Amino acid sequence: MLLVTGGAGFIGGAIVDAALAAGHRVRVLDSLRADVHGPSPVRDPRVDFILGDVRHADVVASALADVDVVCHQAAKVGLGVDFSDAPDYVGSNDLGTAVLLAGMAAAGIRRLVVASSMVVYGEGSYRGAAGITRPAPRRAADLDAGRFDPLDSDGGPLTTELISEDAPLDPRNVYAATKLAQEYLATSWARSTGGVAAALRYHNVYGPRMPQNTPYAGVASLFRSSLERGEAPRVFEDGAQRRDFVHVRDIASANLAALDWTANTPAGTFRPFNVGSGTVHTIGDMARALAQHAGGPEPVVTGDYRLGDVRHITASSARLMEELGWRPSVSFDQGMREFATAPLRDAVG
């Protein structure tokens, strides 16, 4: 039996679809939070569904009965509105993961796939005159002046490179800090119990059934929601931020590959894997593609910024491809064409 926490969500639901198609018996644990699922949450009738919060030990114990492997997707996502969101992020993500791992230890369950994120890196990988470098967080004064690209310590230009799992970790907002804490908790669990854990560091995920009109959604959802309302997507900074946009179906297939990997890996192993499409596009590219395929208004480049955002980060998914045999299947153009008119989840009031 596979348990998918957060299995009623955007990514969790795609994983459930893929797991059922692959022949897994699936149980879902989800709290159906109103700020995530809106007024009409959907329970998949094909699965054994448990309504409950992953932070509650008794609920977790019930959900883990007869389970062989756990796919942990339940989390509060996004940058947040302001720092007052911090307690909810820490409680939902880190306390929830700790309660789940304690329950798994007690139940003797030794296989885990946990949803992590590219945000654990902070800025992406850059090369300057002195070689590979990690720029400091961007300053508000530079952003106010429209100087968006980080510079090296001497003020020189930097070029971007694909980031690998061995890059230094440098979370730069509360959400990022909680995702890294989830990885550290999974590492400790694997070492102390002899478990096997894979952390999938998702890059920018998009696709059908994304939530709409919520401040915690990713940029793809915000652009798509604007077009749904007949409004132009509003692009922050200058739109040249480099990202790796990966379709949710490819995220789901990566999770299934990781589940298989946990069954054939030595006890006590924790290993992170980037999950990206392998192609680089800018945020402006995405906004223009969605507007074109939706027949909507051209994007507006605002020059606005969010201080916790990073400028460029693009994935090397070579480890996932080489070690797990995974390959992305949805191209950028195919995915954007579909997503431009795909159904979204109900708006969050």
JSON list of N, CA and C in Angstrom, two decimals, residues 5 23 30 45 102-103 174 179 222 225 250 264 274 291 319 334 348:
[
{"chain": "A", "resi": 5, "resn": "THR", "atom": "N", "xyz": [0.64, 11.55, 1.24]},
{"chain": "A", "resi": 5, "resn": "THR", "atom": "CA", "xyz": [0.16, 12.68, 2.03]},
{"chain": "A", "resi": 5, "resn": "THR", "atom": "C", "xyz": [-0.01, 13.88, 1.10]},
{"chain": "A", "resi": 23, "resn": "GLY", "atom": "N", "xyz": [-0.70, 0.46, -11.08]},
{"chain": "A", "resi": 23, "resn": "GLY", "atom": "CA", "xyz": [-1.16, -0.71, -10.35]},
{"chain": "A", "resi": 23, "resn": "GLY", "atom": "C", "xyz": [-0.97, -0.65, -8.85]},
{"chain": "A", "resi": 30, "resn": "ASP", "atom": "N", "xyz": [-5.10, 13.77, 3.61]},
{"chain": "A", "resi": 30, "resn": "ASP", "atom": "CA", "xyz": [-5.13, 15.19, 3.25]},
{"chain": "A", "resi": 30, "resn": "ASP", "atom": "C", "xyz": [-6.08, 15.92, 4.18]},
{"chain": "A", "resi": 45, "resn": "PRO", "atom": "N", "xyz": [-12.52, 9.09, -5.50]},
{"chain": "A", "resi": 45, "resn": "PRO", "atom": "CA", "xyz": [-13.24, 7.88, -5.06]},
{"chain": "A", "resi": 45, "resn": "PRO", "atom": "C", "xyz": [-12.46, 6.60, -5.30]},
{"chain": "A", "resi": 102, "resn": "ALA", "atom": "N", "xyz": [8.14, 10.03, 12.69]},
{"chain": "A", "resi": 102, "resn": "ALA", "atom": "CA", "xyz": [8.04, 9.30, 13.96]},
{"chain": "A", "resi": 102, "resn": "ALA", "atom": "C", "xyz": [7.03, 8.17, 13.84]},
{"chain": "A", "resi": 103, "resn": "GLY", "atom": "N", "xyz": [5.92, 8.43, 13.16]},
{"chain": "A", "resi": 103, "resn": "GLY", "atom": "CA", "xyz": [4.93, 7.37, 12.95]},
{"chain": "A", "resi": 103, "resn": "GLY", "atom": "C", "xyz": [5.46, 6.26, 12.08]},
{"chain": "A", "resi": 174, "resn": "VAL", "atom": "N", "xyz": [11.40, 31.82, 4.24]},
{"chain": "A", "resi": 174, "resn": "VAL", "atom": "CA", "xyz": [10.89, 30.88, 5.25]},
{"chain": "A", "resi": 174, "resn": "VAL", "atom": "C", "xyz": [10.51, 29.55, 4.61]},
{"chain": "A", "resi": 179, "resn": "LYS", "atom": "N", "xyz": [11.71, 23.66, 3.72]},
{"chain": "A", "resi": 179, "resn": "LYS", "atom": "CA", "xyz": [11.96, 22.53, 2.82]},
{"chain": "A", "resi": 179, "resn": "LYS", "atom": "C", "xyz": [13.32, 21.90, 3.11]},
{"chain": "A", "resi": 222, "resn": "LEU", "atom": "N", "xyz": [-0.34, 32.02, -11.29]},
{"chain": "A", "resi": 222, "resn": "LEU", "atom": "CA", "xyz": [-0.72, 33.43, -11.27]},
{"chain": "A", "resi": 222, "resn": "LEU", "atom": "C", "xyz": [-0.96, 33.95, -12.68]},
{"chain": "A", "resi": 225, "resn": "SER", "atom": "N", "xyz": [-4.18, 32.34, -14.02]},
{"chain": "A", "resi": 225, "resn": "SER", "atom": "CA", "xyz": [-5.36, 32.92, -13.38]},
{"chain": "A", "resi": 225, "resn": "SER", "atom": "C", "xyz": [-5.68, 34.29, -13.97]},
{"chain": "A", "resi": 250, "resn": "ASP", "atom": "N", "xyz": [5.32, 14.95, -15.46]},
{"chain": "A", "resi": 250, "resn": "ASP", "atom": "CA", "xyz": [6.71, 14.52, -15.33]},
{"chain": "A", "resi": 250, "resn": "ASP", "atom": "C", "xyz": [7.13, 14.46, -13.87]},
{"chain": "A", "resi": 264, "resn": "ASN", "atom": "N", "xyz": [15.21, -0.71, -3.79]},
{"chain": "A", "resi": 264, "resn": "ASN", "atom": "CA", "xyz": [16.42, -1.39, -4.25]},
{"chain": "A", "resi": 264, "resn": "ASN", "atom": "C", "xyz": [17.68, -0.64, -3.87]},
{"chain": "A", "resi": 274, "resn": "ASN", "atom": "N", "xyz": [17.36, 16.51, -8.31]},
{"chain": "A", "resi": 274, "resn": "ASN", "atom": "CA", "xyz": [16.65, 17.58, -9.01]},
{"chain": "A", "resi": 274, "resn": "ASN", "atom": "C", "xyz": [15.63, 16.97, -9.96]},
{"chain": "A", "resi": 291, "resn": "ALA", "atom": "N", "xyz": [-0.07, 33.50, -22.90]},
{"chain": "A", "resi": 291, "resn": "ALA", "atom": "CA", "xyz": [-0.95, 34.51, -23.48]},
{"chain": "A", "resi": 291, "resn": "ALA", "atom": "C", "xyz": [-1.26, 34.18, -24.94]},
{"chain": "A", "resi": 319, "resn": "ARG", "atom": "N", "xyz": [21.40, 13.43, -12.53]},
{"chain": "A", "resi": 319, "resn": "ARG", "atom": "CA", "xyz": [21.43, 12.35, -11.53]},
{"chain": "A", "resi": 319, "resn": "ARG", "atom": "C", "xyz": [20.15, 11.51, -11.61]},
{"chain": "A", "resi": 334, "resn": "GLN", "atom": "N", "xyz": [4.50, 22.02, -25.86]},
{"chain": "A", "resi": 334, "resn": "GLN", "atom": "CA", "xyz": [3.35, 21.13, -25.66]},
{"chain": "A", "resi": 334, "resn": "GLN", "atom": "C", "xyz": [2.67, 21.43, -24.34]},
{"chain": "A", "resi": 348, "resn": "VAL", "atom": "N", "xyz": [-9.43, 30.22, -4.42]},
{"chain": "A", "resi": 348, "resn": "VAL", "atom": "CA", "xyz": [-9.41, 30.22, -2.96]},
{"chain": "A", "resi": 348, "resn": "VAL", "atom": "C", "xyz": [-9.91, 31.57, -2.48]}
]
